[in-house]
PDB file of C-alpha atoms in Angstrom:
ATOM      1  CA  MET A  28     -49.606 189.394  34.803  1.00 62.00           C
ATOM      2  CA  PRO A  29     -52.086 192.309  34.492  1.00 66.00           C
ATOM      3  CA  LYS A  30     -50.434 195.769  33.820  1.00 68.00           C
ATOM      4  CA  PRO A  31     -52.440 198.598  35.213  1.00 68.00           C
ATOM      5  CA  SER A  32     -51.696 202.279  34.189  1.00 73.00           C
ATOM      6  CA  CYS A  33     -53.284 205.505  35.229  1.00 74.00           C
ATOM      7  CA  PRO A  34     -52.222 208.160  32.783  1.00 70.00           C
ATOM      8  CA  THR A  35     -54.221 211.030  34.290  1.00 72.00           C
ATOM      9  CA  GLY A  36     -55.253 209.576  37.534  1.00 70.00           C
ATOM     10  CA  PRO A  37     -57.626 206.876  39.018  1.00 68.00           C
ATOM     11  CA  SER A  38     -60.496 207.664  36.642  1.00 74.00           C
ATOM     12  CA  SER A  39     -58.337 206.912  33.574  1.00 76.00           C
ATOM     13  CA  ILE A  40     -57.213 203.497  34.818  1.00 86.00           C
ATOM     14  CA  LYS A  41     -56.506 200.953  32.146  1.00 87.00           C
ATOM     15  CA  VAL A  42     -55.463 197.357  32.572  1.00 88.00           C
ATOM     16  CA  SER A  43     -53.730 195.386  29.991  1.00 89.00           C
ATOM     17  CA  ILE A  44     -53.685 191.685  29.922  1.00 90.00           C
ATOM     18  CA  ALA A  45     -51.637 189.412  27.514  1.00 91.00           C
ATOM     19  CA  ALA A  46     -53.910 186.397  27.091  1.00 91.00           C
ATOM     20  CA  GLN A  47     -52.689 183.239  25.347  1.00 90.00           C
ATOM     21  CA  PRO A  48     -55.368 180.584  25.162  1.00 90.00           C
ATOM     22  CA  GLY A  49     -54.711 176.940  24.294  1.00 89.00           C
ATOM     23  CA  VAL A  50     -56.501 173.713  23.730  1.00 89.00           C
ATOM     24  CA  VAL A  51     -54.102 171.024  24.799  1.00 88.00           C
ATOM     25  CA  ALA A  52     -50.547 170.433  26.159  1.00 85.00           C
ATOM     26  CA  ALA A  53     -49.278 166.835  26.134  1.00 87.00           C
ATOM     27  CA  HIS A  54     -46.355 164.575  25.704  1.00 86.00           C
ATOM     28  CA  LEU A  55     -45.631 161.645  23.408  1.00 85.00           C
ATOM     29  CA  ALA A  56     -43.454 159.702  25.655  1.00 88.00           C
ATOM     30  CA  ASP A  57     -43.371 156.958  28.390  1.00 87.00           C
ATOM     31  CA  SER A  58     -44.596 158.123  31.753  1.00 85.00           C
ATOM     32  CA  ASN A  59     -44.440 156.812  35.189  1.00 79.00           C
ATOM     33  CA  ALA A  60     -47.997 155.472  35.998  1.00 75.00           C
ATOM     34  CA  SER A  61     -47.706 156.336  39.708  1.00 74.00           C
ATOM     35  CA  GLY A  62     -47.374 160.076  38.640  1.00 71.00           C
ATOM     36  CA  PHE A  63     -51.200 160.020  37.906  1.00 75.00           C
ATOM     37  CA  ALA A  64     -51.872 159.215  41.596  1.00 76.00           C
ATOM     38  CA  ASP A  65     -50.904 162.708  42.642  1.00 76.00           C
ATOM     39  CA  PHE A  66     -51.822 165.564  40.272  1.00 77.00           C
ATOM     40  CA  GLY A  67     -50.087 167.949  42.696  1.00 80.00           C
ATOM     41  CA  LYS A  68     -46.775 166.847  41.548  1.00 79.00           C
ATOM     42  CA  PRO A  69     -45.433 167.283  37.959  1.00 79.00           C
ATOM     43  CA  GLN A  70     -45.578 164.182  35.868  1.00 81.00           C
ATOM     44  CA  SER A  71     -42.216 162.811  34.626  1.00 82.00           C
ATOM     45  CA  PHE A  72     -41.623 161.597  31.089  1.00 86.00           C
ATOM     46  CA  SER A  73     -38.981 159.635  29.390  1.00 86.00           C
ATOM     47  CA  ASP A  74     -38.208 158.388  25.753  1.00 86.00           C
ATOM     48  CA  ALA A  75     -40.491 155.779  24.454  1.00 88.00           C
ATOM     49  CA  ASP A  76     -39.527 152.809  22.214  1.00 87.00           C
ATOM     50  CA  ILE A  77     -40.315 153.720  18.522  1.00 86.00           C
ATOM     51  CA  ALA A  78     -38.547 150.971  16.677  1.00 86.00           C
ATOM     52  CA  ASP A  79     -36.615 147.843  17.803  1.00 84.00           C
ATOM     53  CA  VAL A  80     -35.282 145.644  14.956  1.00 85.00           C
ATOM     54  CA  SER A  81     -33.332 142.486  15.803  1.00 82.00           C
ATOM     55  CA  LEU A  82     -32.092 139.478  14.060  1.00 82.00           C
ATOM     56  CA  LYS A  83     -32.594 136.097  15.700  1.00 83.00           C
ATOM     57  CA  MET A  84     -30.332 133.352  14.643  1.00 80.00           C
ATOM     58  CA  LEU A  85     -30.600 130.036  16.436  1.00 78.00           C
ATOM     59  CA  LEU A  86     -29.750 131.033  20.116  1.00 81.00           C
ATOM     60  CA  VAL A  87     -28.224 134.471  19.251  1.00 82.00           C
ATOM     61  CA  ASN A  88     -30.259 137.723  19.313  1.00 80.00           C
ATOM     62  CA  VAL A  89     -28.448 140.646  17.473  1.00 78.00           C
ATOM     63  CA  ASN A  90     -29.941 144.103  17.956  1.00 79.00           C
ATOM     64  CA  LEU A  91     -29.809 145.968  14.660  1.00 82.00           C
ATOM     65  CA  LEU A  92     -31.610 149.157  15.278  1.00 85.00           C
ATOM     66  CA  GLN A  93     -33.257 150.689  18.349  1.00 86.00           C
ATOM     67  CA  ILE A  94     -34.893 154.054  18.206  1.00 87.00           C
ATOM     68  CA  LYS A  95     -36.235 155.833  21.306  1.00 88.00           C
ATOM     69  CA  GLY A  96     -37.721 159.281  21.405  1.00 88.00           C
ATOM     70  CA  SER A  97     -40.234 161.722  22.884  1.00 89.00           C
ATOM     71  CA  SER A  98     -41.828 165.137  22.239  1.00 89.00           C
ATOM     72  CA  GLY A  99     -43.972 167.450  24.026  1.00 88.00           C
ATOM     73  CA  PHE A 100     -46.662 169.554  22.184  1.00 89.00           C
ATOM     74  CA  SER A 101     -49.230 172.046  22.633  1.00 90.00           C
ATOM     75  CA  VAL A 102     -52.024 173.483  20.610  1.00 89.00           C
ATOM     76  CA  THR A 103     -52.212 177.122  21.514  1.00 89.00           C
ATOM     77  CA  SER A 104     -51.890 180.665  20.099  1.00 88.00           C
ATOM     78  CA  MET A 105     -48.271 181.369  19.051  1.00 87.00           C
ATOM     79  CA  ALA A 106     -48.410 184.808  20.620  1.00 88.00           C
ATOM     80  CA  PRO A 107     -50.507 186.363  23.326  1.00 91.00           C
ATOM     81  CA  THR A 108     -53.354 188.669  22.421  1.00 90.00           C
ATOM     82  CA  ASN A 109     -53.285 192.024  24.322  1.00 91.00           C
ATOM     83  CA  LEU A 110     -56.619 192.932  25.890  1.00 92.00           C
ATOM     84  CA  THR A 111     -57.043 196.350  27.365  1.00 90.00           C
ATOM     85  CA  PHE A 112     -59.830 197.165  29.806  1.00 91.00           C
ATOM     86  CA  SER A 113     -60.770 200.815  30.483  1.00 89.00           C
ATOM     87  CA  ALA A 114     -62.092 202.164  33.851  1.00 87.00           C
ATOM     88  CA  THR A 115     -65.689 201.689  32.602  1.00 89.00           C
ATOM     89  CA  GLU A 116     -65.173 198.175  31.384  1.00 91.00           C
ATOM     90  CA  ILE A 117     -63.459 197.328  34.748  1.00 88.00           C
ATOM     91  CA  ALA A 118     -66.489 198.868  36.672  1.00 88.00           C
ATOM     92  CA  ASN A 119     -68.964 197.012  34.606  1.00 92.00           C
ATOM     93  CA  LYS A 120     -67.015 193.784  34.764  1.00 92.00           C
ATOM     94  CA  ALA A 121     -66.964 193.494  31.102  1.00 93.00           C
ATOM     95  CA  ILE A 122     -65.861 190.149  29.491  1.00 94.00           C
ATOM     96  CA  LYS A 123     -63.404 190.074  26.546  1.00 94.00           C
ATOM     97  CA  THR A 124     -62.881 186.942  24.601  1.00 91.00           C
ATOM     98  CA  VAL A 125     -59.785 185.615  22.792  1.00 91.00           C
ATOM     99  CA  SER A 126     -59.587 182.369  20.776  1.00 89.00           C
ATOM    100  CA  THR A 127     -56.666 179.962  19.752  1.00 89.00           C
ATOM    101  CA  LYS A 128     -55.835 180.776  16.204  1.00 87.00           C
ATOM    102  CA  ASN A 129     -52.646 178.765  15.413  1.00 88.00           C
ATOM    103  CA  LEU A 130     -53.938 175.158  15.750  1.00 89.00           C
ATOM    104  CA  THR A 131     -51.702 173.356  13.329  1.00 90.00           C
ATOM    105  CA  GLN A 132     -48.798 175.783  13.395  1.00 91.00           C
ATOM    106  CA  SER A 133     -48.445 175.480  17.299  1.00 90.00           C
ATOM    107  CA  LEU A 134     -48.875 171.661  17.063  1.00 90.00           C
ATOM    108  CA  THR A 135     -46.128 171.196  14.505  1.00 90.00           C
ATOM    109  CA  THR A 136     -43.735 173.775  15.931  1.00 90.00           C
ATOM    110  CA  SER A 137     -43.933 172.376  19.429  1.00 90.00           C
ATOM    111  CA  LEU A 138     -43.613 168.792  18.200  1.00 89.00           C
ATOM    112  CA  VAL A 139     -40.421 169.495  16.129  1.00 88.00           C
ATOM    113  CA  ASN A 140     -38.777 171.910  18.752  1.00 88.00           C
ATOM    114  CA  ASN A 141     -39.297 169.414  21.671  1.00 87.00           C
ATOM    115  CA  LEU A 142     -38.324 166.294  19.756  1.00 86.00           C
ATOM    116  CA  SER A 143     -35.670 164.076  21.331  1.00 86.00           C
ATOM    117  CA  LEU A 144     -34.464 160.925  19.501  1.00 84.00           C
ATOM    118  CA  THR A 145     -31.845 158.401  20.358  1.00 84.00           C
ATOM    119  CA  VAL A 146     -30.624 155.742  17.854  1.00 85.00           C
ATOM    120  CA  ASN A 147     -28.767 152.743  18.553  1.00 85.00           C
ATOM    121  CA  ALA A 148     -27.439 150.906  15.409  1.00 83.00           C
ATOM    122  CA  LEU A 149     -25.525 147.760  15.880  1.00 79.00           C
ATOM    123  CA  GLY A 150     -24.663 148.679  19.466  1.00 75.00           C
ATOM    124  CA  LEU A 151     -23.409 152.215  18.554  1.00 78.00           C
ATOM    125  CA  GLY A 152     -25.520 154.878  20.431  1.00 79.00           C
ATOM    126  CA  LEU A 153     -26.277 158.217  18.722  1.00 76.00           C
ATOM    127  CA  ASP A 154     -28.022 161.142  20.355  1.00 76.00           C
ATOM    128  CA  ALA A 155     -29.899 162.370  17.277  1.00 78.00           C
ATOM    129  CA  THR A 156     -31.411 165.147  19.261  1.00 76.00           C
ATOM    130  CA  THR A 157     -28.110 167.150  18.937  1.00 76.00           C
ATOM    131  CA  LEU A 158     -27.917 166.420  15.272  1.00 77.00           C
ATOM    132  CA  LEU A 159     -31.644 167.390  14.792  1.00 79.00           C
ATOM    133  CA  GLY A 160     -30.925 170.758  16.493  1.00 80.00           C
ATOM    134  CA  THR A 161     -29.163 171.896  13.504  1.00 82.00           C
ATOM    135  CA  VAL A 162     -32.195 171.209  11.087  1.00 84.00           C
ATOM    136  CA  LYS A 163     -35.041 171.920  13.471  1.00 86.00           C
ATOM    137  CA  PRO A 164     -35.078 175.728  12.677  1.00 87.00           C
ATOM    138  CA  ALA A 165     -35.195 175.042   8.986  1.00 87.00           C
ATOM    139  CA  VAL A 166     -38.024 172.311   9.296  1.00 88.00           C
ATOM    140  CA  THR A 167     -40.015 174.523  11.633  1.00 88.00           C
ATOM    141  CA  THR A 168     -39.719 177.501   9.145  1.00 89.00           C
ATOM    142  CA  LEU A 169     -40.942 175.118   6.244  1.00 89.00           C
ATOM    143  CA  LEU A 170     -43.814 173.811   8.330  1.00 89.00           C
ATOM    144  CA  ASN A 171     -44.971 177.306   9.444  1.00 88.00           C
ATOM    145  CA  GLY A 172     -45.110 178.235   5.812  1.00 89.00           C
ATOM    146  CA  VAL A 173     -47.603 175.492   5.148  1.00 89.00           C
ATOM    147  CA  THR A 174     -49.344 175.491   8.430  1.00 90.00           C
ATOM    148  CA  ALA A 175     -50.046 179.285   8.758  1.00 90.00           C
ATOM    149  CA  PRO A 176     -52.290 179.463   5.831  1.00 91.00           C
ATOM    150  CA  VAL A 177     -54.171 176.458   6.949  1.00 91.00           C
ATOM    151  CA  ASP A 178     -54.637 177.933  10.379  1.00 90.00           C
ATOM    152  CA  ASN A 179     -55.927 181.039   8.848  1.00 90.00           C
ATOM    153  CA  LEU A 180     -58.396 179.281   6.726  1.00 92.00           C
ATOM    154  CA  VAL A 181     -59.644 176.997   9.527  1.00 90.00           C
ATOM    155  CA  TYR A 182     -59.996 179.876  11.956  1.00 90.00           C
ATOM    156  CA  ASN A 183     -61.979 181.979   9.367  1.00 91.00           C
ATOM    157  CA  VAL A 184     -64.288 179.125   8.298  1.00 93.00           C
ATOM    158  CA  LEU A 185     -64.945 178.141  11.967  1.00 90.00           C
ATOM    159  CA  ALA A 186     -65.566 181.819  12.871  1.00 89.00           C
ATOM    160  CA  VAL A 187     -68.249 182.013  10.069  1.00 91.00           C
ATOM    161  CA  LEU A 188     -69.904 179.062  11.609  1.00 92.00           C
ATOM    162  CA  GLY A 189     -69.684 180.619  15.060  1.00 90.00           C
ATOM    163  CA  VAL A 190     -67.211 178.030  16.348  1.00 89.00           C
ATOM    164  CA  HIS A 191     -64.196 179.068  18.285  1.00 88.00           C
ATOM    165  CA  VAL A 192     -61.559 176.549  19.594  1.00 88.00           C
ATOM    166  CA  GLY A 193     -59.575 177.261  22.734  1.00 88.00           C
ATOM    167  CA  GLN A 194     -61.595 180.128  23.776  1.00 89.00           C
ATOM    168  CA  ALA A 195     -60.828 182.064  26.953  1.00 90.00           C
ATOM    169  CA  TYR A 196     -63.068 184.631  28.619  1.00 93.00           C
ATOM    170  CA  VAL A 197     -61.057 187.404  30.422  1.00 92.00           C
ATOM    171  CA  ARG A 198     -62.469 189.811  32.993  1.00 92.00           C
ATOM    172  CA  VAL A 199     -60.825 192.378  35.318  1.00 89.00           C
ATOM    173  CA  THR A 200     -62.865 192.622  38.515  1.00 88.00           C
ATOM    174  CA  GLY A 201     -60.945 195.520  39.999  1.00 84.00           C
ATOM    175  CA  ALA A 202     -57.871 197.702  39.836  1.00 82.00           C
ATOM    176  CA  THR A 203     -56.540 200.651  41.696  1.00 80.00           C
ATOM    177  CA  CYS A 204     -54.076 203.387  41.209  1.00 76.00           C
ATOM    178  CA  GLY A 205     -51.826 204.749  43.932  1.00 70.00           C
ATOM    179  CA  ARG A 206     -48.710 204.183  45.654  1.00 63.00           C
ATOM    180  CA  SER A 207     -47.213 200.753  45.824  1.00 58.00           C
ATOM    181  CA  VAL A 208     -47.837 198.861  49.059  1.00 58.00           C
ATOM    182  CA  LEU A 209     -46.405 195.751  50.589  1.00 57.00           C
ATOM    183  CA  VAL A 210     -49.208 193.165  51.115  1.00 57.00           C
ATOM    184  CA  GLN A 211     -48.635 190.296  53.400  1.00 57.00           C
TER     185      GLN A 211
END
């Protein structure tokens, strides 16, 4: 949400916008195919089969191990970039640009944080998501230590080449200072 401020009156108006661009948001999961028929409704996702190991002996089928899981992920900037527009920039309809900087860090962090796993071994069900909850922070911290320098390198190399990934162009077309009014 844009935040306008008028420190010394209407001529000093400034608008700050927290822009957080991204490249993709997706799920690794099973989905209901009928959900693609109406993009006005949110898609629903469920755990997908990852592994299914069974032993077949004559006419008997023994399920040894079944693993189901899902995760949602996004490739986006980890934090918003604050853009401030002055009265002159607003009047001139100036455009400011912000790019996604944390490609691998946001991908790995979101994959780990949104991971859901269920393990069924010899008929005993185990919700591994709860168990993983205790190690997720450590795994995320470890991965961020590796991915942050990679992101920095990739971002700078691409910037030298003039390539920007997940770029957003932001413009403020108008702003006013004054008393609050109720708009219907």
